[in-house]
Amino acid sequence: MHLSDVLVLFLFQRVRRQSKPTKAVLKVTDYHVKCSVVSRYAVTRVQSSVWNQLPITKEAAFEVDLPSSAFISNFTITSNGKVYVAQVKERAAARKIYDAAKKQGKTAGLVATKSREIEKFRVAVSVPSGARMSFSLSYEELLPRRLGRYELSLGLRPGQPVQNLTLDVSIMERTGISFIKAFPLRTSRLLSNTPPASTHVEQSACCARVRYSPTLQQQNSISSKGLNADFIIQYDVDLKDLMGEVQVSSIGFLLLVYDGYFVHYFAPRGLPVVPKDVIFVIDVSGSMIGTKMKQTKQAMGTILGDLREGDHFNIITFSDKVHTWKKGRTVRATRQNVRDAKDFVKRIIAEGCELKRTNINAALLSAAQLVNPPSSASSSHLSSRRVPLVIFLTDGEATIGVTAGDTILNNAKKALGSSSLFGLAFGDDADFLLLKRLALDNRGVARMVYEDADADLQLKGFYDEVASPLLSDIQLSYLDDQAFDITRSLFPNYFQGSELVVAGRVKPGVKDFKVSMSATDSKQHVKLENDVLISYAKGNGSEDLAGCSGDLEGISSFVHRLWAYYTIKELLLAKLNATDPATQRLLADKATNLSLKYNFVTPVTSLVVVKPDADEASKFEVTGVISPYCFASFAATFKPQHLQMFNVDGDPHFVVQLPKLHQNLTFNIQGTQFLNVCPLPPQGIIVDGHLMGAPSKHGAEERTRTYFDRLTISSATGGSGDIMITLSLDAVVVEGEGQDHLPINQQGSVIRQGVTVAVDNHQSCWIELAKDVRFLVLFHHYKQPSYLQMAHLGFYITDGRGLSASSQGLLGTYAHTSSVTLCIAGFNIKGQIQRKMTLGVNNTCAESTVLWDMFSC
């Protein structure tokens, strides 16, 4: 049987879990869930095999519920001894492959993440009579620490009782495991205390193994339709050093040593709790009537009872109007004040039948006045060192007052100051995206609260996570320039029972990893510096696993995969919070490149399976790498047609879109001199760039790295109307009928001879030269640059519709290109790199001997 006989449909979406399992038609012969956890990083593989014993073709389904934070890293279908591996592609490229394959009648499947909290992977397969087929899905996640424990949730959904069903979990933590507990199968959100029968837990100092292999009888005693539940494991680790734990992966191959990767877990124990100013903001619009309001009031009653006497608090309710329990101030959490607050909560009612009258902006500003009072009161607030928190709960969208999301974000940012905002979206109708952006902007996080029987427990559970702040404004630094490519290392708060995680890359050969920490606790500003114990993971890591049972796969690679996982997460969050389209695109491109490199299915990539066909492959994707002596690369990739942008940015990484071909050309070029970027003679516009040298990467010293540090844009219209715009890393200078100087750190604009130059507050400059000709220059600066990072400029043609067909230079040549022929040769003569390029436009070729003006053919 060939895979072409099989119809594969992938549906991958985040949905609330369904209570009914998929109806079993074929026999599931095997179902295995295997998970390896190494220092909180979990790699899970779910395998299922089916056999069609029936005389006709029948459909089989393979379903896996994924944690919302997980990334799929592999999926395969095995049919008739042949293994078909899904490929991770950029979303638009994947869609193009999928559509083309479907049009040709081929078997194809496409997986792309959606924006819900639970991710359900589902494959429906038509299996011919007598055939056997197996599926394997792998996904990876970093387990967060909440309330003093890590929780691993593994779905068991074979769809029917299975003779050979196993779950096998191996856990290794180098600093030691303080406790581990296996819970009963969870068929709802509630847990009891007895693990299911056939569960075996083994534990040593640094390792644990949990196995579950229920018999058919035990499975039928739970449900005659097969298991449809989650297996829950909770554990915690020992951390003896106040500075936390650092692990470094050092990877060697023959005589080459590649840059290592590190992860730093910061979770100090035994610190005193810092008092807090907490404002509870509760939506009481008509849509909260009934169960949601009842559950909110139940949770608030419990939460108020848990306030410490050193805490201060207040309560705000809102719909179209805002009501504050205690006007103009927070009150201390004395017994009497807590009793009065509980009475107030009991009297709260949802306001009438107007379901969509929600003034989110006014409620936020009212909360800000309580936690961030005028300057006259702020001094006493600061001296008390209470941590200001706003817990904001709503089930709807902004429908009255200020309703524009960007305006609400700006208002909240200005008003809340150093306060932390935590957004709770109650139910599917809440504007979770707005709450997420508000939280990102204001030192907090956002969480979904599901409309379920345990919603009050969800609310109370979230409050417990932020109820006990221990440190504020935590800065983790890595001294002596030992680390680079570091994820976020500045955190607004550290709460009891949580953990802060920083990942990055470390220079080869580092033995004593110096870490410094500064933060504010309940009494003072704290600063510590220490040499942190380093655990090196070399080879397969077996030397660290003496006494550990089970297969802890991926020991040597987990640190750099964790770094990639965490970096992608942060890039996507930064993209969500960015307002400038060019910045959003840059962040998305970085996340996409990293996702493709590590084979992760993320919100910017998709998973696609097409039956292999060598004759068709080139129609879908063309990639190539030129000789290393030439230091150039070419790639043609599919992008959405509406994103028509040409740019020069990075080291320098040139991306030229071919609008008529709907493809991109990508070039990397090294050198330190002027580069003719975009001469446009018909318009009298010339763009020149100056390249500056940068340090080489370790292990690639022969490869010169360069960036742009100056750009000059000339608009020569003749006579006195000529304009010259010079952009450096510090300022923009506009010359023509005088000279204007625009600093890059403040907003400003100049209009000369119909040319508009505007610097905004996003470290960017917009230049509009003529109708349908618009440029963008980004100023890249780093607060704590690594040795590889240099301040530089990025140049973008955001609107090139007005460019002439005879435009020249690096970018201009391709604006009207319908076909491209490329041939590059590189060779080394006495240490001097020479380049010979043949590059054709519209099916014609001409040889260029110009060293840097590579595209004036």
CSV table of N, CA and C in Angstrom, one decimal, residues 8-132:
chain,number,residue,atom,x,y,z
A,8,VAL,N,-5.1,12.0,4.3
A,8,VAL,CA,-4.6,12.5,5.6
A,8,VAL,C,-5.1,13.9,5.8
A,9,LEU,N,-5.8,14.2,6.8
A,9,LEU,CA,-6.3,15.5,7.1
A,9,LEU,C,-5.8,15.9,8.5
A,10,PHE,N,-5.1,17.0,8.6
A,10,PHE,CA,-4.6,17.5,9.9
A,10,PHE,C,-5.5,18.6,10.4
A,11,LEU,N,-5.9,18.5,11.6
A,11,LEU,CA,-6.6,19.6,12.3
A,11,LEU,C,-5.8,19.9,13.6
A,12,PHE,N,-5.3,21.1,13.7
A,12,PHE,CA,-4.5,21.4,14.9
A,12,PHE,C,-5.0,22.7,15.4
A,13,GLN,N,-5.7,22.7,16.5
A,13,GLN,CA,-6.2,24.0,17.0
A,13,GLN,C,-6.3,23.9,18.5
A,14,ARG,N,-6.2,25.0,19.2
A,14,ARG,CA,-6.3,25.1,20.6
A,14,ARG,C,-7.8,25.3,20.9
A,15,VAL,N,-8.4,24.2,21.5
A,15,VAL,CA,-9.8,24.2,21.8
A,15,VAL,C,-10.0,23.7,23.2
A,16,ARG,N,-11.1,24.0,23.8
A,16,ARG,CA,-11.4,23.4,25.1
A,16,ARG,C,-11.6,21.9,24.9
A,17,ARG,N,-11.1,21.1,25.8
A,17,ARG,CA,-11.1,19.7,25.7
A,17,ARG,C,-12.5,19.1,25.6
A,18,GLN,N,-12.7,18.2,24.7
A,18,GLN,CA,-14.0,17.6,24.6
A,18,GLN,C,-14.1,16.4,25.5
A,19,SER,N,-15.3,16.2,26.0
A,19,SER,CA,-15.5,15.1,27.0
A,19,SER,C,-15.6,13.8,26.4
A,20,LYS,N,-16.0,13.7,25.1
A,20,LYS,CA,-16.2,12.4,24.4
A,20,LYS,C,-15.0,12.1,23.6
A,21,PRO,N,-14.5,10.8,23.8
A,21,PRO,CA,-13.4,10.4,23.0
A,21,PRO,C,-13.8,10.1,21.5
A,22,THR,N,-12.8,10.0,20.6
A,22,THR,CA,-13.2,9.7,19.2
A,22,THR,C,-13.7,8.3,19.2
A,23,LYS,N,-14.7,8.1,18.4
A,23,LYS,CA,-15.4,6.7,18.3
A,23,LYS,C,-14.4,5.8,17.6
A,24,ALA,N,-14.2,4.6,18.3
A,24,ALA,CA,-13.2,3.6,17.8
A,24,ALA,C,-13.8,2.8,16.7
A,25,VAL,N,-13.2,2.6,15.6
A,25,VAL,CA,-13.6,1.8,14.5
A,25,VAL,C,-12.6,0.7,14.3
A,26,LEU,N,-11.3,1.1,14.1
A,26,LEU,CA,-10.3,0.1,13.9
A,26,LEU,C,-9.7,-0.3,15.2
A,27,LYS,N,-8.9,-1.4,15.2
A,27,LYS,CA,-8.2,-1.9,16.4
A,27,LYS,C,-6.9,-1.1,16.6
A,28,VAL,N,-6.8,-0.5,17.8
A,28,VAL,CA,-5.6,0.1,18.2
A,28,VAL,C,-4.7,-0.9,18.9
A,29,THR,N,-3.6,-1.3,18.3
A,29,THR,CA,-2.8,-2.4,18.8
A,29,THR,C,-1.8,-2.0,19.8
A,30,ASP,N,-1.3,-0.8,19.7
A,30,ASP,CA,-0.3,-0.2,20.7
A,30,ASP,C,-0.6,1.2,20.9
A,31,TYR,N,-0.3,1.7,22.1
A,31,TYR,CA,-0.4,3.1,22.5
A,31,TYR,C,0.6,3.4,23.5
A,32,HIS,N,1.6,4.2,23.2
A,32,HIS,CA,2.7,4.5,24.2
A,32,HIS,C,2.9,6.0,24.3
A,33,VAL,N,3.1,6.4,25.5
A,33,VAL,CA,3.5,7.8,25.8
A,33,VAL,C,4.8,7.7,26.6
A,34,LYS,N,5.8,8.4,26.0
A,34,LYS,CA,7.1,8.3,26.6
A,34,LYS,C,7.6,9.8,26.8
A,35,CYS,N,8.1,10.1,28.0
A,35,CYS,CA,8.5,11.5,28.3
A,35,CYS,C,9.8,11.5,29.0
A,36,SER,N,10.8,12.3,28.5
A,36,SER,CA,12.0,12.5,29.2
A,36,SER,C,12.1,14.0,29.7
A,37,VAL,N,12.3,14.2,31.0
A,37,VAL,CA,12.5,15.5,31.5
A,37,VAL,C,13.9,15.7,32.1
A,38,VAL,N,14.6,16.6,31.5
A,38,VAL,CA,16.0,16.9,31.9
A,38,VAL,C,16.0,18.3,32.3
A,39,SER,N,16.2,18.6,33.6
A,39,SER,CA,16.3,19.9,34.2
A,39,SER,C,15.1,20.8,33.7
A,40,ARG,N,13.9,20.3,33.9
A,40,ARG,CA,12.7,21.0,33.6
A,40,ARG,C,12.2,20.9,32.2
A,41,TYR,N,13.2,20.6,31.3
A,41,TYR,CA,12.8,20.6,29.8
A,41,TYR,C,12.3,19.2,29.4
A,42,ALA,N,11.1,19.1,29.0
A,42,ALA,CA,10.4,17.9,28.7
A,42,ALA,C,10.2,17.6,27.2
A,43,VAL,N,10.6,16.4,26.8
A,43,VAL,CA,10.4,16.0,25.4
A,43,VAL,C,9.5,14.7,25.5
A,44,THR,N,8.3,14.9,24.9
A,44,THR,CA,7.3,13.8,25.0
A,44,THR,C,7.0,13.2,23.6
A,45,ARG,N,6.9,11.9,23.5
A,45,ARG,CA,6.6,11.3,22.3
A,45,ARG,C,5.4,10.4,22.5
A,46,VAL,N,4.4,10.6,21.6
A,46,VAL,CA,3.1,9.8,21.7
A,46,VAL,C,3.1,8.9,20.4
A,47,GLN,N,3.0,7.6,20.6
A,47,GLN,CA,2.9,6.7,19.5
A,47,GLN,C,1.7,5.8,19.5
A,48,SER,N,1.0,5.6,18.4
A,48,SER,CA,-0.2,4.8,18.3
A,48,SER,C,-0.1,4.0,17.0
A,49,SER,N,-0.5,2.7,17.1
A,49,SER,CA,-0.6,1.8,15.9
A,49,SER,C,-2.0,1.3,15.8
A,50,VAL,N,-2.5,1.3,14.5
A,50,VAL,CA,-3.8,0.8,14.2
A,50,VAL,C,-3.7,-0.4,13.2
A,51,TRP,N,-4.7,-1.2,13.2
A,51,TRP,CA,-4.8,-2.3,12.3
A,51,TRP,C,-6.3,-2.5,11.8
A,52,ASN,N,-6.5,-2.4,10.5
A,52,ASN,CA,-7.8,-2.5,10.0
A,52,ASN,C,-8.1,-4.0,9.7
A,53,GLN,N,-8.9,-4.6,10.6
A,53,GLN,CA,-9.2,-6.0,10.5
A,53,GLN,C,-10.5,-6.2,9.7
A,54,LEU,N,-11.1,-5.1,9.3
A,54,LEU,CA,-12.4,-5.2,8.6
A,54,LEU,C,-12.2,-5.4,7.1
A,55,PRO,N,-13.3,-5.8,6.4
A,55,PRO,CA,-13.1,-6.1,5.0
A,55,PRO,C,-13.2,-4.8,4.1
A,56,ILE,N,-13.5,-3.7,4.7
A,56,ILE,CA,-13.6,-2.4,4.0
A,56,ILE,C,-12.7,-1.4,4.5
A,57,THR,N,-12.4,-0.3,3.7
A,57,THR,CA,-11.6,0.8,4.2
A,57,THR,C,-12.3,1.5,5.3
A,58,LYS,N,-11.6,1.9,6.4
A,58,LYS,CA,-12.2,2.6,7.5
A,58,LYS,C,-11.3,3.7,8.0
A,59,GLU,N,-11.9,4.7,8.6
A,59,GLU,CA,-11.1,5.8,9.1
A,59,GLU,C,-10.6,5.6,10.5
A,60,ALA,N,-9.3,5.9,10.7
A,60,ALA,CA,-8.7,5.9,12.1
A,60,ALA,C,-8.3,7.3,12.4
A,61,ALA,N,-8.4,7.6,13.7
A,61,ALA,CA,-8.0,8.9,14.2
A,61,ALA,C,-6.9,8.9,15.2
A,62,PHE,N,-6.0,9.8,15.1
A,62,PHE,CA,-4.9,9.9,16.1
A,62,PHE,C,-5.0,11.3,16.7
A,63,GLU,N,-5.3,11.4,18.0
A,63,GLU,CA,-5.5,12.6,18.7
A,63,GLU,C,-4.5,12.8,19.8
A,64,VAL,N,-3.9,14.0,20.0
A,64,VAL,CA,-3.0,14.3,21.1
A,64,VAL,C,-3.4,15.7,21.6
A,65,ASP,N,-3.6,15.8,22.9
A,65,ASP,CA,-3.8,17.1,23.5
A,65,ASP,C,-2.5,17.6,24.0
A,66,LEU,N,-2.1,18.8,23.5
A,66,LEU,CA,-0.8,19.4,23.9
A,66,LEU,C,-0.9,20.5,24.9
A,67,PRO,N,0.0,20.6,25.8
A,67,PRO,CA,0.1,21.8,26.7
A,67,PRO,C,0.2,23.1,25.8
A,68,SER,N,-0.4,24.1,26.2
A,68,SER,CA,-0.5,25.4,25.4
A,68,SER,C,0.9,25.9,25.2
A,69,SER,N,1.9,25.6,26.0
A,69,SER,CA,3.2,26.1,25.9
A,69,SER,C,4.1,25.3,25.0
A,70,ALA,N,3.7,24.1,24.6
A,70,ALA,CA,4.5,23.2,23.9
A,70,ALA,C,4.7,23.5,22.4
A,71,PHE,N,5.8,23.1,21.8
A,71,PHE,CA,6.1,23.2,20.4
A,71,PHE,C,6.2,21.7,19.9
A,72,ILE,N,5.5,21.4,18.8
A,72,ILE,CA,5.7,20.1,18.1
A,72,ILE,C,7.1,20.2,17.5
A,73,SER,N,7.8,19.0,17.6
A,73,SER,CA,9.1,19.0,17.0
A,73,SER,C,9.3,17.9,16.0
A,74,ASN,N,8.3,16.9,15.9
A,74,ASN,CA,8.4,15.9,14.9
A,74,ASN,C,7.0,15.2,14.8
A,75,PHE,N,6.7,14.7,13.6
A,75,PHE,CA,5.5,13.9,13.3
A,75,PHE,C,5.8,13.0,12.2
A,76,THR,N,5.5,11.7,12.3
A,76,THR,CA,5.7,10.7,11.3
A,76,THR,C,4.5,9.8,11.1
A,77,ILE,N,4.3,9.3,9.9
A,77,ILE,CA,3.3,8.3,9.6
A,77,ILE,C,4.1,7.1,9.0
A,78,THR,N,3.9,5.9,9.6
A,78,THR,CA,4.6,4.7,9.0
A,78,THR,C,3.5,3.9,8.4
A,79,SER,N,3.7,3.6,7.1
A,79,SER,CA,2.7,2.8,6.4
A,79,SER,C,3.4,1.8,5.5
A,80,ASN,N,3.1,0.5,5.7
A,80,ASN,CA,3.7,-0.5,4.9
A,80,ASN,C,5.2,-0.5,4.9
A,81,GLY,N,5.7,-0.2,6.1
A,81,GLY,CA,7.2,-0.2,6.2
A,81,GLY,C,7.9,1.1,5.8
A,82,LYS,N,7.1,2.0,5.2
A,82,LYS,CA,7.7,3.3,4.8
A,82,LYS,C,7.4,4.4,5.8
A,83,VAL,N,8.4,5.2,6.1
A,83,VAL,CA,8.2,6.3,7.1
A,83,VAL,C,8.1,7.6,6.4
A,84,TYR,N,7.0,8.4,6.6
A,84,TYR,CA,6.8,9.7,6.0
A,84,TYR,C,7.0,10.7,7.1
A,85,VAL,N,7.9,11.6,6.9
A,85,VAL,CA,8.2,12.6,8.0
A,85,VAL,C,7.7,13.9,7.6
A,86,ALA,N,6.9,14.6,8.5
A,86,ALA,CA,6.4,15.9,8.2
A,86,ALA,C,7.5,16.9,8.3
A,87,GLN,N,7.4,18.0,7.5
A,87,GLN,CA,8.4,19.0,7.5
A,87,GLN,C,7.8,20.3,8.1
A,88,VAL,N,8.7,21.0,8.8
A,88,VAL,CA,8.3,22.3,9.3
A,88,VAL,C,8.6,23.4,8.3
A,89,LYS,N,7.7,24.2,7.9
A,89,LYS,CA,7.9,25.3,6.9
A,89,LYS,C,7.4,26.6,7.4
A,90,GLU,N,7.9,27.6,6.9
A,90,GLU,CA,7.3,29.0,7.1
A,90,GLU,C,5.9,28.9,6.6
A,91,ARG,N,5.0,29.6,7.3
A,91,ARG,CA,3.5,29.4,7.2
A,91,ARG,C,3.1,29.6,5.7
A,92,ALA,N,3.5,30.6,5.1
A,92,ALA,CA,3.1,30.9,3.7
A,92,ALA,C,3.6,29.8,2.8
A,93,ALA,N,4.9,29.4,3.0
A,93,ALA,CA,5.4,28.3,2.1
A,93,ALA,C,4.7,27.0,2.3
A,94,ALA,N,4.4,26.7,3.6
A,94,ALA,CA,3.6,25.5,3.9
A,94,ALA,C,2.3,25.5,3.2
A,95,ARG,N,1.6,26.6,3.3
A,95,ARG,CA,0.3,26.7,2.6
A,95,ARG,C,0.4,26.6,1.1
A,96,LYS,N,1.4,27.1,0.5
A,96,LYS,CA,1.6,27.0,-0.9
A,96,LYS,C,1.8,25.5,-1.3
A,97,ILE,N,2.7,24.8,-0.5
A,97,ILE,CA,2.9,23.4,-0.8
A,97,ILE,C,1.7,22.6,-0.7
A,98,TYR,N,1.0,22.9,0.4
A,98,TYR,CA,-0.3,22.2,0.7
A,98,TYR,C,-1.3,22.4,-0.4
A,99,ASP,N,-1.5,23.6,-0.8
A,99,ASP,CA,-2.5,23.9,-1.9
A,99,ASP,C,-2.1,23.3,-3.2
A,100,ALA,N,-0.8,23.4,-3.5
A,100,ALA,CA,-0.4,22.8,-4.8
A,100,ALA,C,-0.5,21.3,-4.8
A,101,ALA,N,-0.2,20.7,-3.7
A,101,ALA,CA,-0.3,19.2,-3.6
A,101,ALA,C,-1.8,18.8,-3.7
A,102,LYS,N,-2.7,19.5,-3.0
A,102,LYS,CA,-4.1,19.2,-3.1
A,102,LYS,C,-4.6,19.3,-4.5
A,103,LYS,N,-4.2,20.4,-5.2
A,103,LYS,CA,-4.7,20.6,-6.6
A,103,LYS,C,-4.2,19.4,-7.5
A,104,GLN,N,-3.1,18.9,-7.2
A,104,GLN,CA,-2.6,17.8,-8.0
A,104,GLN,C,-3.1,16.4,-7.6
A,105,GLY,N,-4.0,16.4,-6.6
A,105,GLY,CA,-4.6,15.2,-6.1
A,105,GLY,C,-3.7,14.4,-5.2
A,106,LYS,N,-2.6,15.0,-4.7
A,106,LYS,CA,-1.7,14.3,-3.8
A,106,LYS,C,-2.2,14.2,-2.4
A,107,THR,N,-1.7,13.3,-1.6
A,107,THR,CA,-1.9,13.2,-0.2
A,107,THR,C,-1.2,14.4,0.4
A,108,ALA,N,-1.8,15.2,1.3
A,108,ALA,CA,-1.1,16.3,1.9
A,108,ALA,C,-1.8,16.6,3.2
A,109,GLY,N,-1.1,17.1,4.2
A,109,GLY,CA,-1.6,17.5,5.4
A,109,GLY,C,-0.9,18.8,5.9
A,110,LEU,N,-1.6,19.6,6.6
A,110,LEU,CA,-1.1,20.9,7.0
A,110,LEU,C,-1.5,21.1,8.5
A,111,VAL,N,-0.5,21.5,9.3
A,111,VAL,CA,-0.8,21.8,10.7
A,111,VAL,C,-0.3,23.2,11.0
A,112,ALA,N,-1.2,24.0,11.6
A,112,ALA,CA,-0.8,25.3,12.0
A,112,ALA,C,-1.5,25.7,13.3
A,113,THR,N,-0.8,26.3,14.2
A,113,THR,CA,-1.4,26.6,15.5
A,113,THR,C,-2.4,27.7,15.4
A,114,LYS,N,-3.4,27.6,16.3
A,114,LYS,CA,-4.4,28.6,16.4
A,114,LYS,C,-4.2,29.4,17.7
A,115,SER,N,-5.2,30.2,18.1
A,115,SER,CA,-4.9,31.1,19.2
A,115,SER,C,-5.7,30.7,20.5
A,116,ARG,N,-6.1,29.5,20.6
A,116,ARG,CA,-6.7,29.0,21.9
A,116,ARG,C,-5.7,28.5,22.8
A,117,GLU,N,-6.2,28.1,24.0
A,117,GLU,CA,-5.3,27.7,25.1
A,117,GLU,C,-4.9,26.2,25.0
A,118,ILE,N,-5.8,25.4,24.6
A,118,ILE,CA,-5.5,24.0,24.5
A,118,ILE,C,-5.3,23.6,23.1
A,119,GLU,N,-4.2,23.0,22.8
A,119,GLU,CA,-3.8,22.6,21.4
A,119,GLU,C,-4.2,21.1,21.2
A,120,LYS,N,-5.1,20.9,20.2
A,120,LYS,CA,-5.4,19.6,19.9
A,120,LYS,C,-4.9,19.2,18.5
A,121,PHE,N,-4.1,18.2,18.5
A,121,PHE,CA,-3.6,17.7,17.2
A,121,PHE,C,-4.4,16.5,16.9
A,122,ARG,N,-5.0,16.5,15.7
A,122,ARG,CA,-5.8,15.4,15.2
A,122,ARG,C,-5.5,15.0,13.8
A,123,VAL,N,-5.3,13.7,13.6
A,123,VAL,CA,-5.1,13.2,12.2
A,123,VAL,C,-6.2,12.2,11.9
A,124,ALA,N,-6.9,12.4,10.8
A,124,ALA,CA,-7.9,11.4,10.4
A,124,ALA,C,-7.4,10.7,9.1
A,125,VAL,N,-7.3,9.3,9.2
A,125,VAL,CA,-6.7,8.5,8.2
A,125,VAL,C,-7.6,7.4,7.7
A,126,SER,N,-7.8,7.3,6.4
A,126,SER,CA,-8.6,6.2,5.8
A,126,SER,C,-7.6,5.1,5.6
A,127,VAL,N,-7.8,3.9,6.2
A,127,VAL,CA,-6.9,2.8,6.2
A,127,VAL,C,-7.6,1.7,5.4
A,128,PRO,N,-6.9,1.2,4.4
A,128,PRO,CA,-7.5,0.1,3.6
A,128,PRO,C,-7.6,-1.2,4.4
A,129,SER,N,-8.4,-2.1,4.0
A,129,SER,CA,-8.6,-3.4,4.7
A,129,SER,C,-7.3,-4.1,4.8
A,130,GLY,N,-7.0,-4.7,6.0
A,130,GLY,CA,-5.8,-5.4,6.3
A,130,GLY,C,-4.6,-4.6,6.5
A,131,ALA,N,-4.7,-3.3,6.4
A,131,ALA,CA,-3.5,-2.5,6.5
A,131,ALA,C,-3.2,-2.2,7.9
A,132,ARG,N,-1.9,-1.9,8.2
A,132,ARG,CA,-1.4,-1.4,9.5
A,132,ARG,C,-0.8,-0.1,9.3
